[in-house]
mmCIF file of C-alpha atoms in Angstrom:
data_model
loop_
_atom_site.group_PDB
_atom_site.id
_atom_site.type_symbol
_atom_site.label_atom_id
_atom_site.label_comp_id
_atom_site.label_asym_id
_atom_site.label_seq_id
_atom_site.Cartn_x
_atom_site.Cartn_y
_atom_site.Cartn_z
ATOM 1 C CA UNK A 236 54.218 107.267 137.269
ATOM 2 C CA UNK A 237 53.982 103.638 136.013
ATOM 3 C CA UNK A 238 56.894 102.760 134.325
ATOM 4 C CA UNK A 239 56.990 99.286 132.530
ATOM 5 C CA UNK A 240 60.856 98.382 131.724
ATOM 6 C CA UNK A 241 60.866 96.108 128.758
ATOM 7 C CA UNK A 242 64.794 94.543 130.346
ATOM 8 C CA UNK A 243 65.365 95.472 133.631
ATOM 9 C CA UNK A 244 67.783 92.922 134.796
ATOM 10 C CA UNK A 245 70.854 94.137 133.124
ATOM 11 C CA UNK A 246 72.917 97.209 133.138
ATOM 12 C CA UNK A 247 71.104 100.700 131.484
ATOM 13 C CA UNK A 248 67.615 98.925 131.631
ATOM 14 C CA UNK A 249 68.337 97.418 135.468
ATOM 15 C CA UNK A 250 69.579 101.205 136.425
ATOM 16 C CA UNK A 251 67.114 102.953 135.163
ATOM 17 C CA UNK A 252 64.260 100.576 136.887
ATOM 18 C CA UNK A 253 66.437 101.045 140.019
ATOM 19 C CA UNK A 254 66.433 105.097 139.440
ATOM 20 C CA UNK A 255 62.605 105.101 138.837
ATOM 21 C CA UNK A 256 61.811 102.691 142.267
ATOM 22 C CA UNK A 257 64.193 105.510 144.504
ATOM 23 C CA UNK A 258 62.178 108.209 142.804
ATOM 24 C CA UNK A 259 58.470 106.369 144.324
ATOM 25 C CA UNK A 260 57.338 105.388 140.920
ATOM 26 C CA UNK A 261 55.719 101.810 139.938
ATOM 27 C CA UNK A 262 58.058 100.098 138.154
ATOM 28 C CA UNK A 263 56.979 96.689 136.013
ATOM 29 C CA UNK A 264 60.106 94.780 134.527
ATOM 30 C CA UNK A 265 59.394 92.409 131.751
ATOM 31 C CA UNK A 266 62.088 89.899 131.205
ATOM 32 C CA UNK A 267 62.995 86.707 131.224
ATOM 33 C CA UNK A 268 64.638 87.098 134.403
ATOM 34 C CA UNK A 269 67.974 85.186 133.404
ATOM 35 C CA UNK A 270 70.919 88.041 133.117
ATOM 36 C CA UNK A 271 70.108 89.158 136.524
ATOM 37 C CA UNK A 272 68.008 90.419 139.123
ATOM 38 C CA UNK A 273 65.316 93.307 138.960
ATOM 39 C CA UNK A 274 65.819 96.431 141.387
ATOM 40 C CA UNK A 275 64.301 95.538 144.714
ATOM 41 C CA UNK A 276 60.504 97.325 144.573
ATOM 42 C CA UNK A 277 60.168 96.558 141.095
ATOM 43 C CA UNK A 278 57.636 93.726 139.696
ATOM 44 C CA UNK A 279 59.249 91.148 137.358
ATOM 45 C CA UNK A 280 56.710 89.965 134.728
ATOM 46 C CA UNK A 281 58.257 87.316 133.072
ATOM 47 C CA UNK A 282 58.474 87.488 129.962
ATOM 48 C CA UNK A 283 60.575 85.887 126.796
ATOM 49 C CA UNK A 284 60.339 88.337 123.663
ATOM 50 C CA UNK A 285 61.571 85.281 121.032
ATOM 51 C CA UNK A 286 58.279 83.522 121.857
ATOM 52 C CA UNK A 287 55.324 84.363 119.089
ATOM 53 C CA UNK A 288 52.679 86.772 121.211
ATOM 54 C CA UNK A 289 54.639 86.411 124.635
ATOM 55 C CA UNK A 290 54.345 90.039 124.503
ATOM 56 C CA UNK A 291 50.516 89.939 123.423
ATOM 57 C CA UNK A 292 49.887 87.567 125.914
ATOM 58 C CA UNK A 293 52.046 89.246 128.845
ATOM 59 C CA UNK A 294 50.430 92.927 128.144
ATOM 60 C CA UNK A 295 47.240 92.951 126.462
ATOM 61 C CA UNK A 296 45.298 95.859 127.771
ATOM 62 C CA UNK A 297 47.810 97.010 130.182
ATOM 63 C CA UNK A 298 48.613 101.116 130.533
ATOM 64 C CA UNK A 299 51.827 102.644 131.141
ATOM 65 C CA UNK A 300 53.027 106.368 131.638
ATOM 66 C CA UNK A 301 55.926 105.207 130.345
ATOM 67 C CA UNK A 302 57.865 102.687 128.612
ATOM 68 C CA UNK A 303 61.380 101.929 128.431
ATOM 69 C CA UNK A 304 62.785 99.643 125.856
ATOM 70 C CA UNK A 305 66.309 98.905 125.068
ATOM 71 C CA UNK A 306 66.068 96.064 122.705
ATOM 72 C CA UNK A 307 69.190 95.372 121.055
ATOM 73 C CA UNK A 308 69.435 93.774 117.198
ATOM 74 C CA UNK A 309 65.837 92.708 117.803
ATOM 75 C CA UNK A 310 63.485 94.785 115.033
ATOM 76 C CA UNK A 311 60.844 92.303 116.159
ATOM 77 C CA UNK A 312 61.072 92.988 119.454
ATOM 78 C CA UNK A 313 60.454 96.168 119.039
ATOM 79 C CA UNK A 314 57.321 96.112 116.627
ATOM 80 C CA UNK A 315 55.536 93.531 118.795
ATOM 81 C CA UNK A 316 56.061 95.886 121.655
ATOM 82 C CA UNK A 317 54.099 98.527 119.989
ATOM 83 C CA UNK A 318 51.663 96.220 118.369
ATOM 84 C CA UNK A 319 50.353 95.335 121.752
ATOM 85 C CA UNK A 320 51.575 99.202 123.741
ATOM 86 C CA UNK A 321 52.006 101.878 121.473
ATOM 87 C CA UNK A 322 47.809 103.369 122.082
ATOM 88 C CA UNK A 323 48.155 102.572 126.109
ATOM 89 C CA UNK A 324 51.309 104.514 126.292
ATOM 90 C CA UNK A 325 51.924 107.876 127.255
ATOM 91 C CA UNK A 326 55.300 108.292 126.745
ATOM 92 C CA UNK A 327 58.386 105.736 124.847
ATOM 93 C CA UNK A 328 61.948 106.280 125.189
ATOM 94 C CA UNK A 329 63.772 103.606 122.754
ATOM 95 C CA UNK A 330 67.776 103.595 123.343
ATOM 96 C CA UNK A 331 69.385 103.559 120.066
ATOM 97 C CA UNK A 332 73.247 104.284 119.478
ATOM 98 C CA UNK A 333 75.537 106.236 118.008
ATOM 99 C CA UNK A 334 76.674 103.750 115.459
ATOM 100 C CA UNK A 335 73.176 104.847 114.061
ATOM 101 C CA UNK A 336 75.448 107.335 111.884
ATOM 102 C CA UNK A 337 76.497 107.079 108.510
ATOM 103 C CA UNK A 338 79.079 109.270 108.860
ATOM 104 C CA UNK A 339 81.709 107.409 111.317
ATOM 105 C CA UNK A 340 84.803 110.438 110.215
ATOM 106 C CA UNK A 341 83.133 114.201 110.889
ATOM 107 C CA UNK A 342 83.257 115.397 114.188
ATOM 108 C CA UNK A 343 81.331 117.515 115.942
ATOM 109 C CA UNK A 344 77.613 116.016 114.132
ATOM 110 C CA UNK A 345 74.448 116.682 115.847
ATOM 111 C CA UNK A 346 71.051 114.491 115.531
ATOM 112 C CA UNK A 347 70.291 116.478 112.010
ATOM 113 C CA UNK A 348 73.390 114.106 110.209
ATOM 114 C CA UNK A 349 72.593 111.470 107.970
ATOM 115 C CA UNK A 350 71.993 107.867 109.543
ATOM 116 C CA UNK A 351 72.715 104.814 108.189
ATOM 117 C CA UNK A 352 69.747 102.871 105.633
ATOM 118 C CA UNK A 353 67.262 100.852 108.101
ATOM 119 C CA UNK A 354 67.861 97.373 108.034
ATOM 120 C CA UNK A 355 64.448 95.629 108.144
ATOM 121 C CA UNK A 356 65.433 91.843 107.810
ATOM 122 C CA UNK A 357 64.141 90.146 110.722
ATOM 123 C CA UNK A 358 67.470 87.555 110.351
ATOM 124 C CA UNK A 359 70.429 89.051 111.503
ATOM 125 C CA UNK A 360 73.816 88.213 109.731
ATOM 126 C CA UNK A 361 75.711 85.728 111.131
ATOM 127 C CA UNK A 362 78.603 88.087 111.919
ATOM 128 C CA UNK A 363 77.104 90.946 113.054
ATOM 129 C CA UNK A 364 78.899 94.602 112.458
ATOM 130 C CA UNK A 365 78.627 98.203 113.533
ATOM 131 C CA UNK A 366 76.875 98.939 110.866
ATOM 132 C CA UNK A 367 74.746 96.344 110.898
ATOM 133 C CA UNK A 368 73.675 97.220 114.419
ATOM 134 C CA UNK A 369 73.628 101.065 113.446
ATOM 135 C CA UNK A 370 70.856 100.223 110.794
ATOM 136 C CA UNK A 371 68.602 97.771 112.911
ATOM 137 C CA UNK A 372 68.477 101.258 115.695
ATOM 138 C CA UNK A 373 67.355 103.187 112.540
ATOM 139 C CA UNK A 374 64.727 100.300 112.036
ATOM 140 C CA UNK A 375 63.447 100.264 115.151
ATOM 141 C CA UNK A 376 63.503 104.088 115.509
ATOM 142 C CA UNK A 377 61.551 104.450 112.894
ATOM 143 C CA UNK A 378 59.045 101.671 113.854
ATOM 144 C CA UNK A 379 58.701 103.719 117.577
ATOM 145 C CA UNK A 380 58.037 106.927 115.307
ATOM 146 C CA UNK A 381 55.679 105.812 113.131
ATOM 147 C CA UNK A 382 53.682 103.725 115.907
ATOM 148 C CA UNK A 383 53.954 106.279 118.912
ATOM 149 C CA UNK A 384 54.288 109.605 117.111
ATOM 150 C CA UNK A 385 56.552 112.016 117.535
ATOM 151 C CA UNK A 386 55.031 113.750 120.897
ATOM 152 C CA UNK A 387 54.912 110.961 122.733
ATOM 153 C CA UNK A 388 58.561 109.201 121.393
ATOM 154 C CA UNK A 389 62.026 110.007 123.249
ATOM 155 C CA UNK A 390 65.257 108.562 121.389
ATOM 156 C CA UNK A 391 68.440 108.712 122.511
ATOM 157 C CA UNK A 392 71.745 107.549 121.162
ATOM 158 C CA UNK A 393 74.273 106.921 123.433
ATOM 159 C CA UNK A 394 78.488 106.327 122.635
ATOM 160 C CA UNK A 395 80.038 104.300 124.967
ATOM 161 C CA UNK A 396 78.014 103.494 128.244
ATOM 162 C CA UNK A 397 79.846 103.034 131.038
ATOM 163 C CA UNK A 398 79.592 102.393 134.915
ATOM 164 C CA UNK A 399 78.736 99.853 137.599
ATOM 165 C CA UNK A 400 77.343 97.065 136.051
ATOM 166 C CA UNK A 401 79.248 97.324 132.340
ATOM 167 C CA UNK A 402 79.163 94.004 130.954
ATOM 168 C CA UNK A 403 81.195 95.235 127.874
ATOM 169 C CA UNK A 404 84.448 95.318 129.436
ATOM 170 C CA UNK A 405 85.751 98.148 127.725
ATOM 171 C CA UNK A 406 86.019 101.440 129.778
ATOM 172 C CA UNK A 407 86.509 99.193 132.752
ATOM 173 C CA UNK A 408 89.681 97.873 131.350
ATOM 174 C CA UNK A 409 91.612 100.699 132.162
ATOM 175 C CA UNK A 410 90.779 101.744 135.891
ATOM 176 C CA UNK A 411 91.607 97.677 136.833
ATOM 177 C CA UNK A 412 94.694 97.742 134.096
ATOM 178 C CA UNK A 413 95.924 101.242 135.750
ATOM 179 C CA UNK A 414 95.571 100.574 138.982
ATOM 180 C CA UNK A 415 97.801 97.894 138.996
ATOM 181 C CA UNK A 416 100.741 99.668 137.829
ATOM 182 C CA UNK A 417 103.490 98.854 136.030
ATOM 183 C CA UNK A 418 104.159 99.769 132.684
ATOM 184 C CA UNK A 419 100.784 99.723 130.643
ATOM 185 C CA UNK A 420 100.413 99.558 126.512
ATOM 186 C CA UNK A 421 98.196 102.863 125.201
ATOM 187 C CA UNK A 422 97.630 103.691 122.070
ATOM 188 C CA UNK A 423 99.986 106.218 120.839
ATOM 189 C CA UNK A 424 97.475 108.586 119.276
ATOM 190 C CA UNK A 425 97.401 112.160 120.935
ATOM 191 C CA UNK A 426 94.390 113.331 119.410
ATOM 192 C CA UNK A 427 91.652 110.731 118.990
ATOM 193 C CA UNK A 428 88.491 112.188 120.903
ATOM 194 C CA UNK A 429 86.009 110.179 123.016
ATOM 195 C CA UNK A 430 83.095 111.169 124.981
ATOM 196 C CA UNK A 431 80.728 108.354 127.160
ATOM 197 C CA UNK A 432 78.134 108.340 129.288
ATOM 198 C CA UNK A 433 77.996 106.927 133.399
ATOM 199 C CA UNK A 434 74.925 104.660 132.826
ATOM 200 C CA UNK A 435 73.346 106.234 135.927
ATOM 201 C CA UNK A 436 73.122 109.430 134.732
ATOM 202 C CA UNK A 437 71.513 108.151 131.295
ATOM 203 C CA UNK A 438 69.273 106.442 133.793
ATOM 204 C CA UNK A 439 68.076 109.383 135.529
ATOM 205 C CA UNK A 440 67.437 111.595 132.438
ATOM 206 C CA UNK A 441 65.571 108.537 130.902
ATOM 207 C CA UNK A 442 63.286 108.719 134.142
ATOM 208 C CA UNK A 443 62.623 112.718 134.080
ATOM 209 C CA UNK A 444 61.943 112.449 130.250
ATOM 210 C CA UNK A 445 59.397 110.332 131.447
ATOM 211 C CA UNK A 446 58.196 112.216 134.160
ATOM 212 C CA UNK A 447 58.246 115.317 132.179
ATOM 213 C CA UNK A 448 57.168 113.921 129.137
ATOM 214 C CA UNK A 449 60.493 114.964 126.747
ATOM 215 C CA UNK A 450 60.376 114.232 122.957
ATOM 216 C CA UNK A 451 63.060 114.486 120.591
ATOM 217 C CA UNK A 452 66.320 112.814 119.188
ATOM 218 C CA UNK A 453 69.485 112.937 121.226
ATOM 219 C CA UNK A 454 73.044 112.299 121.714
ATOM 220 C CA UNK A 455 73.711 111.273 124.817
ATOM 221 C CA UNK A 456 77.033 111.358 125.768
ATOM 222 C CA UNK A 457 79.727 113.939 127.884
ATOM 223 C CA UNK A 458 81.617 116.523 125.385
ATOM 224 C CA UNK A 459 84.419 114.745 123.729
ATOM 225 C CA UNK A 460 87.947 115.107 124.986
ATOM 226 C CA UNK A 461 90.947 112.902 123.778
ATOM 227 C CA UNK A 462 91.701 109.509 124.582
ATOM 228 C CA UNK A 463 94.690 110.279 125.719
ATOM 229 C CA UNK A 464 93.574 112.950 128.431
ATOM 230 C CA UNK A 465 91.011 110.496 129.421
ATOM 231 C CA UNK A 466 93.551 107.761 130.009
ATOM 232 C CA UNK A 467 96.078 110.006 131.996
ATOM 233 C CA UNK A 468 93.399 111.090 134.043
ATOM 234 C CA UNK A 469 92.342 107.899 135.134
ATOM 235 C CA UNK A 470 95.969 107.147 135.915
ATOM 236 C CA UNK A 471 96.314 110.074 138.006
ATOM 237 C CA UNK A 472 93.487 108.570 140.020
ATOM 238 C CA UNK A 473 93.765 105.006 140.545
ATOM 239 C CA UNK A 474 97.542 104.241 139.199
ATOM 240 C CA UNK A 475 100.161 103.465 141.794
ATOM 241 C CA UNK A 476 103.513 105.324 142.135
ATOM 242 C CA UNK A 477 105.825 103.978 138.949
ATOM 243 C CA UNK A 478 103.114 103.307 136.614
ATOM 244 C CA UNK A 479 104.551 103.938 133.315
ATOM 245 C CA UNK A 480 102.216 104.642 130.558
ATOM 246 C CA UNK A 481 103.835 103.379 127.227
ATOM 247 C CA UNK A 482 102.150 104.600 123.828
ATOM 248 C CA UNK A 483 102.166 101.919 121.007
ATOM 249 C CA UNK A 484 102.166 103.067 117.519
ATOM 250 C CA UNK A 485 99.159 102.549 115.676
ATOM 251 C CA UNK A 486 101.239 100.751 113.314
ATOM 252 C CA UNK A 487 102.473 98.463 116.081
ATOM 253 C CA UNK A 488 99.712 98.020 117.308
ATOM 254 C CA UNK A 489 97.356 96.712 113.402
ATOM 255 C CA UNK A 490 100.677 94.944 112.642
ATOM 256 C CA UNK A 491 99.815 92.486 115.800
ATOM 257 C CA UNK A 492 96.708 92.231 115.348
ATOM 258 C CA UNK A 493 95.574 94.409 118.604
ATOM 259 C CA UNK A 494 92.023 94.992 117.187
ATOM 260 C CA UNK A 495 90.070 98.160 118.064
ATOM 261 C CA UNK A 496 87.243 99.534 120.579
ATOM 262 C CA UNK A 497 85.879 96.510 121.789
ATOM 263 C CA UNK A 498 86.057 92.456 122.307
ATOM 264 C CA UNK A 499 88.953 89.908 123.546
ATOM 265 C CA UNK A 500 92.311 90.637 122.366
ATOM 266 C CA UNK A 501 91.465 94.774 121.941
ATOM 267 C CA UNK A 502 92.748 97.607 123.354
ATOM 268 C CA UNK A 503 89.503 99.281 124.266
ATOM 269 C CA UNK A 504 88.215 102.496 123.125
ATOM 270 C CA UNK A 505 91.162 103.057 120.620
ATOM 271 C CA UNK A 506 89.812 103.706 117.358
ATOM 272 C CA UNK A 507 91.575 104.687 113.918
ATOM 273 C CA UNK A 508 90.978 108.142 112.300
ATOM 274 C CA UNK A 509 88.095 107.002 110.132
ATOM 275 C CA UNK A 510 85.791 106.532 113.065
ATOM 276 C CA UNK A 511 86.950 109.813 114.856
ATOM 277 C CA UNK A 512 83.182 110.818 114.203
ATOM 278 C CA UNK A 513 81.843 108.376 116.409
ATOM 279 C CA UNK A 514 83.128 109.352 119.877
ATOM 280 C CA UNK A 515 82.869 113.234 118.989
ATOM 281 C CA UNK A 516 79.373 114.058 118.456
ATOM 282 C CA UNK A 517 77.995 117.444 119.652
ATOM 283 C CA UNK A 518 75.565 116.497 122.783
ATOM 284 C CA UNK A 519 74.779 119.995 123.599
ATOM 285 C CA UNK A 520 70.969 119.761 122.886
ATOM 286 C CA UNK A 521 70.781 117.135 125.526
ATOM 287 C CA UNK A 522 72.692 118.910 127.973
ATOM 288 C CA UNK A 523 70.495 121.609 127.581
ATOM 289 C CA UNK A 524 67.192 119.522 127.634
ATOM 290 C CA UNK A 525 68.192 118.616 130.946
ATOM 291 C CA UNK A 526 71.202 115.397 130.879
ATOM 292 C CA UNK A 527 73.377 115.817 133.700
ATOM 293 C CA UNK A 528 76.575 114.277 134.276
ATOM 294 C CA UNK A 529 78.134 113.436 137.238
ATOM 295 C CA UNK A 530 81.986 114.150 137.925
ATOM 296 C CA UNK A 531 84.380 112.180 135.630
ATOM 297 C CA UNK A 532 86.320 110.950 139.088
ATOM 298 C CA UNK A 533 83.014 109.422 140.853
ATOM 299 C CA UNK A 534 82.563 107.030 137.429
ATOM 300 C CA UNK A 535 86.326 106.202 137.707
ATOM 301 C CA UNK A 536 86.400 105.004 141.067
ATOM 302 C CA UNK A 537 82.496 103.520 141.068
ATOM 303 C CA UNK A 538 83.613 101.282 138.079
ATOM 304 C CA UNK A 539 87.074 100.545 140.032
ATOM 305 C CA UNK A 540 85.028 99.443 143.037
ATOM 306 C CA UNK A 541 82.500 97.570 141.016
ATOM 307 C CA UNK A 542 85.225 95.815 138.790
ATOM 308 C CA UNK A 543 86.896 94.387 141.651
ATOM 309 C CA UNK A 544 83.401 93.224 143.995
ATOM 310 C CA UNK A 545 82.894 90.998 140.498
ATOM 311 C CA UNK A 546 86.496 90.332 140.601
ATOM 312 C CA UNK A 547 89.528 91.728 138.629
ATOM 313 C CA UNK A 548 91.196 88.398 137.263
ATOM 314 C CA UNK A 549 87.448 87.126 136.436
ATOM 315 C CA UNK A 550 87.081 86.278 132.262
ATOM 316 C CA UNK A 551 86.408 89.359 130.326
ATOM 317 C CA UNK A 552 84.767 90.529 127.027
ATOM 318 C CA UNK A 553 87.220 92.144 125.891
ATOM 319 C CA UNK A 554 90.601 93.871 126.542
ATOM 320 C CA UNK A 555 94.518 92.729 126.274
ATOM 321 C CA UNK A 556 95.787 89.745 128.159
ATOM 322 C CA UNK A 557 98.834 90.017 130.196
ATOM 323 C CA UNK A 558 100.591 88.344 127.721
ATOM 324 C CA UNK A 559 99.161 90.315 125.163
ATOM 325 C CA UNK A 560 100.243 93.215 126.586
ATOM 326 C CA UNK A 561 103.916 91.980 127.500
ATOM 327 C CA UNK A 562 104.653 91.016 123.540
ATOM 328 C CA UNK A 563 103.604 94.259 122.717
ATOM 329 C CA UNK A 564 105.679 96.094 125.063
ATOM 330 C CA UNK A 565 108.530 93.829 124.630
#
């Protein structure tokens, strides 16, 4: 199979480039070349999407099994992609998200629930939201869809992504917070679900939808457990004798201005009841279609052993400070 990788430098689009390479395939990475490096055995064609008909110029005539793309916030992107691709393609997987839902409260939705409006403006807003970023997926979904047609398009909406390589900073925080002990500030929320994904195992169903040519819509993500479960768990793994887990109420916790999910100064992957729906979605049509997903110990101690080879005390993206953490807890 020849596989062009519109990314493959970075994280999901770097992993599944790497995945493709180990399987024999011909894998063509067209980036810029800046956030990283591509697998070794790939081919990096250099490439800057913000520049008028790079991708024209680039790709013109080219023909692909399969194409990867994983452009983020970047409608454009996408639609000069499949000016130049879409008829020398035989198969597109575009990675969209869950915050393509309107619906951020049910739990339990399935690809059939409503998404947000598409958001066609080629300007983002200068402070960019959720929802913002929900309706630019729907966009560019769409835009794959219309261009591609529906036996040839693969979609997938991940939750949280997680594993070597995160550059997000938020399931990471906990295996390097837990494992060095003490007492450590967790939500105090017993039932808030969440579900992720190990980005390798995204990776490899990404490559045998390619391979085997699978269509559809899809959320890909593990079944949802609680927060709490999931944060005990990784305790019980990495956590040294004496760690103290010490739930904050959620009161506490808005009152100090601890935000939510994601970014500096957050206690990751908390989230209030309203967005419940998000890390609770139904992925049993993927799992059936042929995701696979490894044990939730291996991702623990891979991102553990990743997060320390980049370094532990290095600046993150998000996540409590120590101090942070110490004026919560008193």
């Amino acid at each position: 199979m020849r596989l062009l990788v519109l990314g493959g430098t970075s994280f999901l689009s770097r992993a599944t480039a790497a995945e493709a390479v180990r399987r024999g395939h011909e894998v063509v990475c067209a980036a810029r070349g800046e956030s990283g490096t591509i697998p070794e055995g790939a081919r990096l064609l250099p490439l800057d999407r913000d520049q008028p008909d790079a991708v024209r110029t680039a790709l013109a005539g080219e023909r692909f099994d399969a194409v990867l793309d994983v452009a983020t916030m970047a409608l454009p992107w996408v639609r000069d992609a499949l000016d130049v691709l879409a008829d020398n393609v035989g198969h597109w997987t575009f990675v969209s998200s869950i915050n393509a839902y309107a619906d951020t409260v049910t739990q339990g939705q399935k690809t059939d629930a409503p998404v947000l409006e598409p958001i066609t403006d080629e300007q983002a807003p200068a402070e960019r939201t959720a929802e913002h970023n929900g309706g630019v997926k729907v966009a560019c979904e769409n835009a794959v869809r219309d261009a591609v047609g529906a036996d040839r398009t693969f979609v997938v909406r991940p939750g949280d992504i997680c594993g070597p390589g995160d550059y997000m900073d938020r399931f990471g925080y906990w295996p390097v917070r837990l494992s060095r002990g003490g007492r450590v500030a967790i939500p105090d929320d017993r039932v808030q679900p969440y579900q992720h994904i190990d980005v390798r195992d995204l990776a490899a169903w990404i490559v045998t939808a390619g391979e085997q040519g699978t269509t559809g819509t899809y959320d890909t993500v593990t079944h949802p457990t609680t927060l709490h479960s999931t944060l005990h768990r990784i305790a019980e793994l990495v956590a040294p004798a004496g760690t103290e887990l010490v739930p904050v109420s959620l009161e506490r916790l808005s009152a100090e201005g601890v935000d939510y999910w994601a970014g500096p100064g957050a206690l990751p992957l908390w989230l209030p009841a309203s967005h419940y729906g998000m890390v609770s979605h139904d992925p049993t049509t993927a799992y059936r279609e042929g995701l696979e997903t490894r044990p939730f110990e291996d991702t623990v101690q891979d991102v553990l052993a990743d997060e320390r080879a980049r370094g532990i005390d290095r600046e993150r993206a998000g996540g409590l400070s120590p101090e942070q953490e110490r004026a919560l807890l008193g």
